[in-house]
Short mmCIF file of C-alpha atoms in Angstrom, two decimals:
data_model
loop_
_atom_site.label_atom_id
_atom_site.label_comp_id
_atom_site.label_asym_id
_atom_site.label_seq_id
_atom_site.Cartn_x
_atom_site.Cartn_y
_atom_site.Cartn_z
CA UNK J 10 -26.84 -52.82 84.44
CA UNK J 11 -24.30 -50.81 82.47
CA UNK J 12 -26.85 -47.71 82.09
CA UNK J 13 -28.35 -47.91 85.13
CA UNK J 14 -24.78 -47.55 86.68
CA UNK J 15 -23.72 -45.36 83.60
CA UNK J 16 -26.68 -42.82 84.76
CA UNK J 17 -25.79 -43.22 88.52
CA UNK J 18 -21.75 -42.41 87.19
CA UNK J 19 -23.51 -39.44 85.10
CA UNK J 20 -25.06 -37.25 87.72
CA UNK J 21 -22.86 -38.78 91.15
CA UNK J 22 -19.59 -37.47 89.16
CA UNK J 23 -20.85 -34.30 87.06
CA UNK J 24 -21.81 -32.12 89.39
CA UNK J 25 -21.80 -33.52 93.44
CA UNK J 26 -18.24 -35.23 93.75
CA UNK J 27 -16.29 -32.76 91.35
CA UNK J 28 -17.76 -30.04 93.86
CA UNK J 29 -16.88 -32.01 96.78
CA UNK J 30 -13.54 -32.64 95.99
CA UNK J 31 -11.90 -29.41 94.16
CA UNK J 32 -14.18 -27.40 96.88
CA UNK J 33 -12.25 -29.83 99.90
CA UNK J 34 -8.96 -29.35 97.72
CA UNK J 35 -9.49 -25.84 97.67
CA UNK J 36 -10.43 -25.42 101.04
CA UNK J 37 -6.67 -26.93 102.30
CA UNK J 38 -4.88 -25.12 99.68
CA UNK J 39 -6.12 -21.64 101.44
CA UNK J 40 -6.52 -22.71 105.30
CA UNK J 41 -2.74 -24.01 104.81
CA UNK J 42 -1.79 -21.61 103.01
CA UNK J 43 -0.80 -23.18 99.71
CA UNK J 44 1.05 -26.54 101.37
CA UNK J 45 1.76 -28.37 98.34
CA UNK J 46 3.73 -25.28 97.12
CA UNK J 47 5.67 -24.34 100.47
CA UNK J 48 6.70 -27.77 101.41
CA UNK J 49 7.49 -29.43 97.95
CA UNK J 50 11.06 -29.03 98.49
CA UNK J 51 10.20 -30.92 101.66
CA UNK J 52 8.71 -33.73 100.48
CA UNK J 53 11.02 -34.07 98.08
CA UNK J 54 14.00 -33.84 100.06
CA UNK J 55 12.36 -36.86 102.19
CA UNK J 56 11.90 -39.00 99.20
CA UNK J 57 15.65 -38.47 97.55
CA UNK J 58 17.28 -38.91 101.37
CA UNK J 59 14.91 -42.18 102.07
CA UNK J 60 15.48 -44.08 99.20
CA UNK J 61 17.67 -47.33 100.09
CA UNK J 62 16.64 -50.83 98.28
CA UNK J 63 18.48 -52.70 101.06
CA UNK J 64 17.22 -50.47 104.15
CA UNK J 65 14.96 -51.04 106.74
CA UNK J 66 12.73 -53.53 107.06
CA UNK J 67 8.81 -53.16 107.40
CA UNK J 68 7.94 -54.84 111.13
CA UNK J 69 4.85 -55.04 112.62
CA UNK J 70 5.55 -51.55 114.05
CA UNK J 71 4.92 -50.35 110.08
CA UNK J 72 7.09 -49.06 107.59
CA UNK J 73 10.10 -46.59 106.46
CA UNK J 74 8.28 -43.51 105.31
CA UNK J 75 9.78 -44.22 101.60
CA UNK J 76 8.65 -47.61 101.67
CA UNK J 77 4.95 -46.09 102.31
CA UNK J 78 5.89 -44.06 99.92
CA UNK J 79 6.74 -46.50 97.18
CA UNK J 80 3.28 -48.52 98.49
CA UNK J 81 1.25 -45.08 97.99
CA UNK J 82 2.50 -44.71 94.41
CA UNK J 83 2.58 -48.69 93.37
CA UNK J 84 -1.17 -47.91 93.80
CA UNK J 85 -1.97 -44.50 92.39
CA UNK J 86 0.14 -45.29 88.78
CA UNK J 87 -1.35 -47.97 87.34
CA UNK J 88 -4.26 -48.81 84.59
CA UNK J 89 -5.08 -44.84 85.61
CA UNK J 90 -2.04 -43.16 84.22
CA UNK J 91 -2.11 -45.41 80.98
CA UNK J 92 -5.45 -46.72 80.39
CA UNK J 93 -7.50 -43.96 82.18
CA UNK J 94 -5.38 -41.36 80.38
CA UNK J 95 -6.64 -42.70 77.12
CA UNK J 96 -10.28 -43.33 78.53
CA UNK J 97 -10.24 -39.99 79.50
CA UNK J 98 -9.03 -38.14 76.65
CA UNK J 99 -11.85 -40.15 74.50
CA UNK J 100 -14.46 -39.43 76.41
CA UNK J 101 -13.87 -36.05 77.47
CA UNK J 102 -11.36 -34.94 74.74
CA UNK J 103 -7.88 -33.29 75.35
CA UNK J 104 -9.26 -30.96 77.58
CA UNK J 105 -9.65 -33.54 80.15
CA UNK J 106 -6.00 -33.27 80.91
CA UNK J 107 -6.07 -30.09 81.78
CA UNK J 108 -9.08 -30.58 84.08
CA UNK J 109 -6.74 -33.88 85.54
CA UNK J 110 -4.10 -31.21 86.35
CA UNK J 111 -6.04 -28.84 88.39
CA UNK J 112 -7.87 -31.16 90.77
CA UNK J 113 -4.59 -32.54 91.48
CA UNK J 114 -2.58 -29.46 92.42
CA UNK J 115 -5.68 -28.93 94.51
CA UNK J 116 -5.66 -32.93 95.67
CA UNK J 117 -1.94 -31.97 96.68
CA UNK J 118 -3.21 -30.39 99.52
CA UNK J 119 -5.75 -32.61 100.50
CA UNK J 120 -3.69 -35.43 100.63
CA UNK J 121 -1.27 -33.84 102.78
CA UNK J 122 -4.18 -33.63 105.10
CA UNK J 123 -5.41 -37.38 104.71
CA UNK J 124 -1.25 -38.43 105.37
CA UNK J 125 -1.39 -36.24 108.58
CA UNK J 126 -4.63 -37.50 110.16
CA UNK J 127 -4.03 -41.00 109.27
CA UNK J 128 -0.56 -40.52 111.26
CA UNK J 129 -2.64 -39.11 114.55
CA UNK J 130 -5.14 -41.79 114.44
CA UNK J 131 -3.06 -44.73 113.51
CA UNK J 132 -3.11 -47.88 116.51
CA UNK J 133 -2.25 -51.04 117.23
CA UNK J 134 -4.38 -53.78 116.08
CA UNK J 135 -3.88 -58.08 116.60
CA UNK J 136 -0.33 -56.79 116.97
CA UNK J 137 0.22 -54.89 114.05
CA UNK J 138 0.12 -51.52 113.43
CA UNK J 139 -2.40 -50.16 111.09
CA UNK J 140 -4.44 -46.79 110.06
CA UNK J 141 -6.56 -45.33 108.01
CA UNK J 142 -9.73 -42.74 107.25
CA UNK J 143 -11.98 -45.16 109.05
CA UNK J 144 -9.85 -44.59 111.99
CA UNK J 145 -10.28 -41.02 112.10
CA UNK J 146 -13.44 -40.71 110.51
CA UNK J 147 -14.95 -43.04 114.18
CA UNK J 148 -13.72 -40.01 115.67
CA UNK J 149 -16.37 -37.43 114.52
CA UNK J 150 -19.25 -36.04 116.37
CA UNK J 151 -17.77 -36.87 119.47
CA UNK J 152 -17.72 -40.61 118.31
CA UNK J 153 -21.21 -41.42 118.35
CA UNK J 154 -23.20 -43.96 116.62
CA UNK J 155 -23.26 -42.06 113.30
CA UNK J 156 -19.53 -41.47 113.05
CA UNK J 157 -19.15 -45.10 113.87
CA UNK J 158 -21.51 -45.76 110.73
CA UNK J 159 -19.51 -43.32 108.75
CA UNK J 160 -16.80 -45.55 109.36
CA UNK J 161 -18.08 -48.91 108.35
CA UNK J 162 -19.55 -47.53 105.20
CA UNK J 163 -16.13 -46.41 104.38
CA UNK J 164 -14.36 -50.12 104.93
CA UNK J 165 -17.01 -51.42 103.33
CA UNK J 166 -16.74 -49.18 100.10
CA UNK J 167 -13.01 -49.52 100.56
CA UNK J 168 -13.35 -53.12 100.04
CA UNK J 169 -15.38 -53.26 97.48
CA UNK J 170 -14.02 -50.61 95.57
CA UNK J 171 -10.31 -50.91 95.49
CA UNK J 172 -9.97 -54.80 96.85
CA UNK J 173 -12.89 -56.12 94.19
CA UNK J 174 -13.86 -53.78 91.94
CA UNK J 175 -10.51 -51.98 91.22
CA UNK J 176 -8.28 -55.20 91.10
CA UNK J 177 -11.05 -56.02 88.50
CA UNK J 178 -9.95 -52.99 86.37
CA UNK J 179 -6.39 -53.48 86.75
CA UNK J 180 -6.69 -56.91 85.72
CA UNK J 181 -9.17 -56.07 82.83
CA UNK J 182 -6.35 -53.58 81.68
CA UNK J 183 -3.37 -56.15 81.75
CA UNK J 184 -5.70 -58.87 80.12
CA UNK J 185 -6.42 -57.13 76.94
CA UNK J 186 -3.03 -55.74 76.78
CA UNK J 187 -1.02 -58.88 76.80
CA UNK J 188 -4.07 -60.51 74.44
CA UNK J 189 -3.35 -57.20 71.73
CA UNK J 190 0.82 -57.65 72.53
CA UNK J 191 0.99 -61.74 72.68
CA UNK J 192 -2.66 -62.79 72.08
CA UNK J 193 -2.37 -64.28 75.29
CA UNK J 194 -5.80 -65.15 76.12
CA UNK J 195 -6.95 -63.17 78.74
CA UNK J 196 -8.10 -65.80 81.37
CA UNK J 197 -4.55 -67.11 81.17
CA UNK J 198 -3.03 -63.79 82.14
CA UNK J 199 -6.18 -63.21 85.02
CA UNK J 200 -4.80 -66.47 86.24
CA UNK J 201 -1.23 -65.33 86.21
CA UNK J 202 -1.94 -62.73 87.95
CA UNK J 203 -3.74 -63.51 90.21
CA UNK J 204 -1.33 -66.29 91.43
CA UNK J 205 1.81 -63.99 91.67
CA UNK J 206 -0.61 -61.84 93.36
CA UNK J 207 -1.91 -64.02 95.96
CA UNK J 208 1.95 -64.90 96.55
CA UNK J 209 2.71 -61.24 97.57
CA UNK J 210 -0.86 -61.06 99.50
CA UNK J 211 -0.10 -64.70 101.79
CA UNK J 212 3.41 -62.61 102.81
CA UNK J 213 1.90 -59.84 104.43
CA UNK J 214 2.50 -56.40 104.81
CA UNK J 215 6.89 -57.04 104.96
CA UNK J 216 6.07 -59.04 101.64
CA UNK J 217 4.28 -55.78 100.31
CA UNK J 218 7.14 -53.37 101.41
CA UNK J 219 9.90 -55.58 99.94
CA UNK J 220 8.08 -55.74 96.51
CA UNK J 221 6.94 -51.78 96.33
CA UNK J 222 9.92 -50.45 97.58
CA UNK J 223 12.18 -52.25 94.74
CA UNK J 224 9.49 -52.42 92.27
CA UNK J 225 8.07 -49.56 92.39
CA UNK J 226 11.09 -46.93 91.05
CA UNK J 227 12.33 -49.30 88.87
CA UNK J 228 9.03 -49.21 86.51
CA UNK J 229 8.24 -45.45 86.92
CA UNK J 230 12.31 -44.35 85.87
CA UNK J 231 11.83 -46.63 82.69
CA UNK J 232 8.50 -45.76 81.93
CA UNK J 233 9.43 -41.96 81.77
CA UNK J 234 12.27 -42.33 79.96
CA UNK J 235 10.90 -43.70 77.03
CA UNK J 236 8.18 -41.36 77.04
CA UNK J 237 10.38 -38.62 77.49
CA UNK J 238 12.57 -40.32 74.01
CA UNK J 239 8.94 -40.43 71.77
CA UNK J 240 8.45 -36.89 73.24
CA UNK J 241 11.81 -35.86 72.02
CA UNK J 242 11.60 -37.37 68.66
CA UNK J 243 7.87 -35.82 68.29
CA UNK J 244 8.65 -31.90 69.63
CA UNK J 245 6.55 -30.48 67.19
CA UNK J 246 3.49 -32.65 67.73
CA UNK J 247 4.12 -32.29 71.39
CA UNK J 248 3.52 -28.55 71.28
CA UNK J 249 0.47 -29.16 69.31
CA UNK J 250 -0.42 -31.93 71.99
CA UNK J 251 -0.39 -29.36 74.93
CA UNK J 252 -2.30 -26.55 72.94
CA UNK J 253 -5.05 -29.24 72.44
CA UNK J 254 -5.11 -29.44 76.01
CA UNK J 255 -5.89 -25.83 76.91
CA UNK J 256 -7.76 -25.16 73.99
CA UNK J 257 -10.31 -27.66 74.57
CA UNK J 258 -10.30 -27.47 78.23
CA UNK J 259 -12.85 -24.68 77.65
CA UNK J 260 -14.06 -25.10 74.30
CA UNK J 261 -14.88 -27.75 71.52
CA UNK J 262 -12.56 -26.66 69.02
CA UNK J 263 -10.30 -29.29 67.31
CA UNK J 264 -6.94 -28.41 67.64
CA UNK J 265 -5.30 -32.23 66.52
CA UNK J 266 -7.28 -33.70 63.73
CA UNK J 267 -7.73 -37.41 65.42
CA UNK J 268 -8.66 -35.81 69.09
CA UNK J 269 -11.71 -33.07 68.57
CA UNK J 270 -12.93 -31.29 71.01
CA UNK J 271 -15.99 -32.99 73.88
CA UNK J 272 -17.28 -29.92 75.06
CA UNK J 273 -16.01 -28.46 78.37
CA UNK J 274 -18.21 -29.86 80.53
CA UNK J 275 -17.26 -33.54 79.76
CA UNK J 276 -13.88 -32.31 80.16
CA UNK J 277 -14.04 -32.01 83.80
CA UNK J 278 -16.48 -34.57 84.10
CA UNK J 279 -13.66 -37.01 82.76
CA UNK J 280 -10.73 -35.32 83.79
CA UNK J 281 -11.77 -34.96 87.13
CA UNK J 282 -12.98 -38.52 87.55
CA UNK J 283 -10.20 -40.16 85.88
CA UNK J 284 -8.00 -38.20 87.55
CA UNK J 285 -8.96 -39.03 91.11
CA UNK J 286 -8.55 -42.81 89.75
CA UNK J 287 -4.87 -41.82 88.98
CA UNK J 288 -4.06 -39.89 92.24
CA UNK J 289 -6.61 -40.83 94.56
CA UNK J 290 -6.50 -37.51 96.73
CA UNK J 291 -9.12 -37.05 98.70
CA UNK J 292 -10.53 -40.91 98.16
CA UNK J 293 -9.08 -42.36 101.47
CA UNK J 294 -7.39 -44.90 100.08
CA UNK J 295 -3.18 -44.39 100.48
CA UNK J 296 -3.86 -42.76 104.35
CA UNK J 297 -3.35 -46.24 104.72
CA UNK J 298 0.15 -47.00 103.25
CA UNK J 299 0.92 -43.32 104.87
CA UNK J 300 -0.72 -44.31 108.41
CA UNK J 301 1.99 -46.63 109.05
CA UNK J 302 5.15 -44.99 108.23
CA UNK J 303 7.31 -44.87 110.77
CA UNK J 304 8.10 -41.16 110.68
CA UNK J 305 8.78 -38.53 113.77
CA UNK J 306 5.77 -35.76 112.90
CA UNK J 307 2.88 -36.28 110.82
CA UNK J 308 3.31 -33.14 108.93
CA UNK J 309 6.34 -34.96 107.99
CA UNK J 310 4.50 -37.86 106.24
CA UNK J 311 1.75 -35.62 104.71
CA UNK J 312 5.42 -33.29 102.47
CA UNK J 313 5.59 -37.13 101.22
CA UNK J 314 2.39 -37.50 100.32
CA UNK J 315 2.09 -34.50 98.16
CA UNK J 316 4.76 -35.23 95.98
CA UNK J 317 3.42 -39.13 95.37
CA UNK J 318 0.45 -36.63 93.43
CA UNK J 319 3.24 -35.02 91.82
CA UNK J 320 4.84 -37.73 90.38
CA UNK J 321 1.52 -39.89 89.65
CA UNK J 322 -0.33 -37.30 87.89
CA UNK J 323 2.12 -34.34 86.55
CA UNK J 324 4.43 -36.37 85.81
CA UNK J 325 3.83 -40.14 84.17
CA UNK J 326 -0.05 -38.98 83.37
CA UNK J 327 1.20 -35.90 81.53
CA UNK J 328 4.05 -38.26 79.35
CA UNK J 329 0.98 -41.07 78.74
CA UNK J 330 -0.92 -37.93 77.50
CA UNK J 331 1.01 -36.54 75.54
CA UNK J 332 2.30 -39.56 74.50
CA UNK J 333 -1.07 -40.40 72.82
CA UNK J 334 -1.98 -37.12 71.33
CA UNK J 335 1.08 -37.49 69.77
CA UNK J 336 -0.30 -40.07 67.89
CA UNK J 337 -2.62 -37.60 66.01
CA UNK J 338 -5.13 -39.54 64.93
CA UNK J 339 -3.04 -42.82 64.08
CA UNK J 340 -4.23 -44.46 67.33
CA UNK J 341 -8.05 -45.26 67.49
CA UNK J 342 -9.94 -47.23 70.25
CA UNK J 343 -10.50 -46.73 74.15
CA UNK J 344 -8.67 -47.84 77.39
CA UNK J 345 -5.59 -49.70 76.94
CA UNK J 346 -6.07 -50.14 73.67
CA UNK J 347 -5.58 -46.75 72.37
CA UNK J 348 -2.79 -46.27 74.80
CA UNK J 349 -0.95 -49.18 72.84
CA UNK J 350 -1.44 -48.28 69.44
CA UNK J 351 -0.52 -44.47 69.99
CA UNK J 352 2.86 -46.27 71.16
CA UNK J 353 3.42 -48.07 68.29
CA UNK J 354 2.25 -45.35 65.85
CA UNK J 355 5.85 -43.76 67.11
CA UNK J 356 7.86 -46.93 68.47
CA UNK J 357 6.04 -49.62 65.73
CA UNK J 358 5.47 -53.21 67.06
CA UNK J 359 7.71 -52.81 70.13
CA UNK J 360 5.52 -49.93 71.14
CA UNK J 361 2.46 -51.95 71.89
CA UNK J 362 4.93 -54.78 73.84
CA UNK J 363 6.49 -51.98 75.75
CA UNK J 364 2.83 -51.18 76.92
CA UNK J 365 1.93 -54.65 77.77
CA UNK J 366 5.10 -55.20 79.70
CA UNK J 367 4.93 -51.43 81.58
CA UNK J 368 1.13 -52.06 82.14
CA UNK J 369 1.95 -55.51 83.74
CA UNK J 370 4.12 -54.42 86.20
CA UNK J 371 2.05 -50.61 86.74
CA UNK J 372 -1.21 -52.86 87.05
CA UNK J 373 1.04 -55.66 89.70
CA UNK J 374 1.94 -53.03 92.03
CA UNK J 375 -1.44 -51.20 91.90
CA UNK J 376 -3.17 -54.72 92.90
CA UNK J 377 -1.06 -55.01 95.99
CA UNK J 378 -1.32 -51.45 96.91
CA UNK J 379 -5.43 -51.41 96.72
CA UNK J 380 -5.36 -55.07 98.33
CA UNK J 381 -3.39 -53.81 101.11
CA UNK J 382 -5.44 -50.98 101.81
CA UNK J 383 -8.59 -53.20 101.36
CA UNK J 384 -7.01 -55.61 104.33
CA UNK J 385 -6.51 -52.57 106.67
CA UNK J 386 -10.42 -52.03 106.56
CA UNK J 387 -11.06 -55.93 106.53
CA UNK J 388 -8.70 -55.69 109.98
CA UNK J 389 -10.45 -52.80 111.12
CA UNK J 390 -14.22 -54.51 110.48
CA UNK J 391 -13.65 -58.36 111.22
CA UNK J 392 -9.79 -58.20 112.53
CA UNK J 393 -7.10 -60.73 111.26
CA UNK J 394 -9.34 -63.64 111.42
CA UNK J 395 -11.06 -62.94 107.86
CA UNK J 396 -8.11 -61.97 105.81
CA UNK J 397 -7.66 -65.56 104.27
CA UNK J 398 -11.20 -64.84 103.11
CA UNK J 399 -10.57 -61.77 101.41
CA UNK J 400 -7.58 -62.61 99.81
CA UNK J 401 -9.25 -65.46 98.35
CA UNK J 402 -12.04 -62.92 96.67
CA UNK J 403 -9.44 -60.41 95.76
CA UNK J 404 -8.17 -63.40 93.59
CA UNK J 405 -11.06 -64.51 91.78
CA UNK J 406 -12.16 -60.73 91.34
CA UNK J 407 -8.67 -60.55 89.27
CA UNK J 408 -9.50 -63.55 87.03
CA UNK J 409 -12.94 -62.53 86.78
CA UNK J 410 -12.16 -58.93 86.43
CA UNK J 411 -10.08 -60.32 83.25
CA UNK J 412 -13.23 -61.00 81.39
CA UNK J 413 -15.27 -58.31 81.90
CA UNK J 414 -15.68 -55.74 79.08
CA UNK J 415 -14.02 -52.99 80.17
CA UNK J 416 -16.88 -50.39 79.94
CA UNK J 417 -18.63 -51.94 82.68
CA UNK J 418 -15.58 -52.38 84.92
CA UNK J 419 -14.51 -48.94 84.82
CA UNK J 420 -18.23 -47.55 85.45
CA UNK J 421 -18.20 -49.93 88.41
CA UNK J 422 -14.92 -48.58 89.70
CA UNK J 423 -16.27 -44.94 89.19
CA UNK J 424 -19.50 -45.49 91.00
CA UNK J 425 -17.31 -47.53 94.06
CA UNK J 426 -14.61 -44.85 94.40
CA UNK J 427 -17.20 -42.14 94.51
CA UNK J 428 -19.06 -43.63 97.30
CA UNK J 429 -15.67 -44.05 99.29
CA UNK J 430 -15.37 -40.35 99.18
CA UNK J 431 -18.12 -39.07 100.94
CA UNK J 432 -17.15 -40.14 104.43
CA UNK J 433 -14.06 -39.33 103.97
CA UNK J 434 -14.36 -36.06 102.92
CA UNK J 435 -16.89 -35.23 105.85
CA UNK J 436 -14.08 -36.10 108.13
CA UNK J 437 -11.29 -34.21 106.04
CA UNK J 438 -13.62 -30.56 106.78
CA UNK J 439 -14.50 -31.72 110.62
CA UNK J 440 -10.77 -32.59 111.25
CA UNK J 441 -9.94 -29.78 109.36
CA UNK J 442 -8.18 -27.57 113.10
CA UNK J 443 -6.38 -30.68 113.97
CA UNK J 444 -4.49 -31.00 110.77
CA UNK J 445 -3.96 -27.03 110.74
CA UNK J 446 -3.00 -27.56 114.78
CA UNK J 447 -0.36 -30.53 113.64
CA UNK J 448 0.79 -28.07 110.49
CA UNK J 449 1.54 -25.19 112.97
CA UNK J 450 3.94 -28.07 114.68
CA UNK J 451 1.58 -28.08 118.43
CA UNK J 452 5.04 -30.28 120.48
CA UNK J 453 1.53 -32.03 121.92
CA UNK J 454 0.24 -33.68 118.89
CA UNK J 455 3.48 -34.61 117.22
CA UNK J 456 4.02 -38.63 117.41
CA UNK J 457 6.74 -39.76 119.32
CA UNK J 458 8.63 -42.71 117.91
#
């Protein structure tokens, strides 16, 4: 099974998706004129003046736009900016990084344009308001049968992808760190998790906001400042670290001696694969956490959005990177495992613990982030009646996912997250005048509150 999918992984994500989705990245970045540039300040702005622990509460009329914020990023830094930075450098060598960097200043602008259509489309549903690509994606070719199965392929990939599949991975990640940290065995910590999980998932979507929202900043401010403290004690091998990057983004020359050079083609194979599991622009997957912020314009939601790319892949991707080509050759292994001991080649035992313990919580949020964007396509396909259902598979796919070697569960995720795309994408170019229309600030499409 693990070639078969490892062939499938091969040709879907070497040549068709990495077109698809720097050519839709691209496409944005020129039709709105360079977005994720010109309204950076924006975004960023929005996040600073929205952040309050104690404000707002999510409702069933959604939530605060930072507290869709905070449930956008609790699922795009996870096992991708630690594990997948490792698995990524490995496989595709240094020069993956670089290749991670320019899809997402690209993805910027895309998912500026999956915030802002997942705003328009977003409705009431059993009550509660909820969004999402399948929402607008029903809305192509006049809404005829074959948007409508656009749609359902979607929420079912969704599902499958993020709610099973991913969960699996971020569980697989936490697993074998805590077993390499504690020797926890790593059923005990599936189990663990996936209680404390299933806690959050029973509370529904105020539960989620509460967590993300205080969670969320927490783990990312303390996870970048001890990178930025290992960078700081390392300057010299971090200038090395970023002239591997660019060196073997377009060659195979070895530029640190434990990190040669994959060839550039692998490169962006990796990079851009890996990459789209960190940020997921252009995947559909946080136009749901964005669809229900409770904002005046869409354009306003989609400044957000860009900088939750930002911070996932520029900035705590970047520090993981660098962080392990630091290492220079002192850290050996793949996924999590690498990321750990590149740690404690700098930081010694307390390096691999700090890991463990960041992972845990990185890996926590992520789970109720995908599940919560799983449940908005479980709403959308089979409405509130089958969500005890699917919360009760989202927890055995964490214990299970636990167990799995993790080459399998990451080609799984790959092959999942790629079929999730193609819908989506289709609907990003045919939507593409309404999001320019909404960008432009048309008084008739903004979204009254």
């Amino acid at each position: 099974m693990l070639e078969i999918i490892k062939n499938f992984n091969g040709f879907f994500w070497g040549v068709i998706l990495i077109v698809l989705l720097v050519g839709t990245g691209i496409f944005y970045t020129f039709r709105l004129k360079f977005i994720q540039v010109r309204e950076f300040k924006s975004g960023l702005k929005q996040l600073t003046s929205g952040f309050d622990l104690s404000g707002e509460k999510a409702d069933n009329n959604g939530m605060s736009s930072f507290q869709a914020l905070a449930t956008a990023i609790a699922a795009q830094v996870g096992t991708g900016n630690l594990a997948g930075a490792a698995t990524a450098i490995v496989s595709g060598g240094p020069g993956a990084i670089f290749w991670m960097w320019l899809s997402a200043f690209f993805g910027m602008a895309t998912i500026y344009s999956e915030a802002v259509l997942s705003q328009i489309f977003k409705q009431k549903k059993d009550d509660e308001m909820t969004g999402g690509p399948a929402y607008y994606i029903e809305t192509l070719f006049n809404g005829g049968k074959a948007a409508k199965f656009l749609a359902g392929f979607f929420s079912v990939a969704c599902i499958l992808s993020l709610g099973f599949m991913g969960n699996a991975v971020q569980a697989n990640s936490v697993g074998d760190a805590f077993h390499n940290a504690f020797h926890v065995p790593t059923v005990v910590t599936g189990l663990f998790l996936a209680i404390l999980s299933g806690f959050i998932f029973f509370g529904g979507v105020k539960r989620i906001a509460s967590v993300t929202e205080k969670v969320v900043p927490i783990m990312a401010v303390l996870y970048v400042a001890i990178c930025l403290v290992i960078i700081v004690l390392n300057i010299g091998n971090a200038a090395l670290a970023f002239k591997a990057i660019f060196v073997n983004a377009f060659s195979t020359k070895a530029v640190l001696g434990g990190f040669a050079g994959a060839g550039m083609r692998k490169a962006i194979r990796f990079g851009v694969a890996r990459g789209l599991f960190s940020n997921e622009a252009g995947m559909g997957s946080t136009p749901h956490a964005h669809a229900i912020a409770k904002v005046k314009n869409p354009e306003d939601q989609g400044h957000v959005a860009i900088v939750t790319v930002f911070i996932d892949t520029f900035v705590i991707l970047t520090l993981s990177a660098l962080v392990i080509l630091i290492a220079d050759g002192r850290a050996t292994g793949t996924g999590i495992s690498l990321t750990q001991q590149a740690f404690q080649a700098v930081l010694g035992h307390f390096g691999v613990i700090f890991v463990a313990v960041a992972l845990f919580f990185f890996a926590f949020s992520t789970i109720i982030g995908w599940y919560f964007f799983g449940e908005a396509n479980v709403k959308y396909l089979f409405g509130k009646k089958a969500l005890n259902v699917y919360r009760s598979l989202v927890m055995i796919c964490i214990v299970a996912g636990s167990l799995q070697k993790v080459e399998l569960v990451w080609e799984l995720a790959d092959m999942f997250n790629g079929l999730m795309v193609i819908p989506n994408l289709i609907a990003l170019i045919g939507l593409h005048k309404l999001v320019v229309e909404v960008t432009k600030k048309d008084p008739l499409l903004q979204i009254s509150d």
